[in-house]
Coordinates of C-alpha atoms in Angstrom, one line a residue:
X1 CA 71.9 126.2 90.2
X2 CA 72.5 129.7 89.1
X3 CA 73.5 130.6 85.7
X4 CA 75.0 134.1 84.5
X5 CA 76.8 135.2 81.7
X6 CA 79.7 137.1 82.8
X7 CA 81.2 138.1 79.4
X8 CA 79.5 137.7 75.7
X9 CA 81.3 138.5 72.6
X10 CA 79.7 138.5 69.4
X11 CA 80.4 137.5 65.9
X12 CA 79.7 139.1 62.6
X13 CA 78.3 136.1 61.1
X14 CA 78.3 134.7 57.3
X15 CA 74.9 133.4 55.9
X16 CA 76.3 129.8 56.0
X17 CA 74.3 127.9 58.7
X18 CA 75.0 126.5 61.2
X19 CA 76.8 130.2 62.1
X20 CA 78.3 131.1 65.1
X21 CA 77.1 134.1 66.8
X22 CA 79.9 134.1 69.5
X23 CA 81.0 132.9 72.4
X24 CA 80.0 133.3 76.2
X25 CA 81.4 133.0 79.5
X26 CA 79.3 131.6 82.3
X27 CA 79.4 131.6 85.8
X28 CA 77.9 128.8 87.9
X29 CA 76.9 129.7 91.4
X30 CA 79.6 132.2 91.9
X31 CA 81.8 129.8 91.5
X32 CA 83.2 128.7 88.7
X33 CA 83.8 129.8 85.7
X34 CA 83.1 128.3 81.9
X35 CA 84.6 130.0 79.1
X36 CA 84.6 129.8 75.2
X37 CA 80.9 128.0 75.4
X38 CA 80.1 128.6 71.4
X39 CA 76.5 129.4 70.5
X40 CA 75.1 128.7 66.9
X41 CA 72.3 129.2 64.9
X42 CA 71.0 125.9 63.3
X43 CA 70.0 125.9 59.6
X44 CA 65.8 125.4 61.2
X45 CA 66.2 128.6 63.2
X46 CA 67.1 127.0 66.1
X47 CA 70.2 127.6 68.9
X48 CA 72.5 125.5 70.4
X49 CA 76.0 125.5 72.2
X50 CA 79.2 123.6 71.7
X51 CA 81.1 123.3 74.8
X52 CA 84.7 124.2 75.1
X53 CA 87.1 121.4 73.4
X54 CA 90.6 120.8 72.4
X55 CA 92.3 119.9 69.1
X56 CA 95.0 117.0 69.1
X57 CA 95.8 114.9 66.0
X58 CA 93.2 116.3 64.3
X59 CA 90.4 115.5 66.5
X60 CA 88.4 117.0 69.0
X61 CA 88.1 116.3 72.2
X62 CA 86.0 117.9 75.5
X63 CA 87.4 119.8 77.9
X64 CA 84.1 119.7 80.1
X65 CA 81.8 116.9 80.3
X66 CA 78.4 118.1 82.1
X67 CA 76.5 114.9 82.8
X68 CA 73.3 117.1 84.7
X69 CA 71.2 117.5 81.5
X70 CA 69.1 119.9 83.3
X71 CA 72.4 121.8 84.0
X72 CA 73.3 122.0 80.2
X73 CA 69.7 123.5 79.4
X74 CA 70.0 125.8 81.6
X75 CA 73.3 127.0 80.5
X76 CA 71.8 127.0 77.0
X77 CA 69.1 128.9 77.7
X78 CA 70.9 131.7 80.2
X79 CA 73.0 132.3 76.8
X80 CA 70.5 131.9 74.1
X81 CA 68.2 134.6 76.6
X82 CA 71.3 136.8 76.7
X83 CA 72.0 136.4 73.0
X84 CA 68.3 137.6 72.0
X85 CA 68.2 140.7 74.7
X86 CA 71.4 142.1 73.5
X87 CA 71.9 141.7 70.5
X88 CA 68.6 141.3 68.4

């Protein structure tokens, strides 16, 4: 499957970890669109992303459930690349 960022948008970020650096929009094969993916730094160094969710009675709750876990690596790894190229 193809993975693009389509929009990134960065974070001035507090020493506090995890931090989030920002959040990314990505496209999947030209065809659909996944915004407000969040990418952190992890208190080891480390990235990872939190997929979009919703707040109801104060919980959280997804909005997108990707059960390909070679899909979600990829996505991770399209954003942390795009992340480290731009703004590093």
């Amino acid at each position: 499957m193809n993975v693009q960022v389509v929009k990134f948008y960065p974070f001035e970020t507090s020493l506090k970890k995890p931090r989030l650096l920002g959040y990314a929009d990505v496209e999947l094969n030209g065809l659909i669109v996944l915004r407000n993916i969040k990418l952190f730094e992890s208190k080891y160094g480390g990235y990872f992303i939190q997929l979009p969710e919703i707040q109801k009675d104060g919980k959280s709750y997804a909005i997108i459930d990707i059960k390909s876990r070679e899909l979600l690596e990829s996505i991770r790894r399209v954003i942390v690349d795009y992340y480290k190229e731009n703004f590093l």
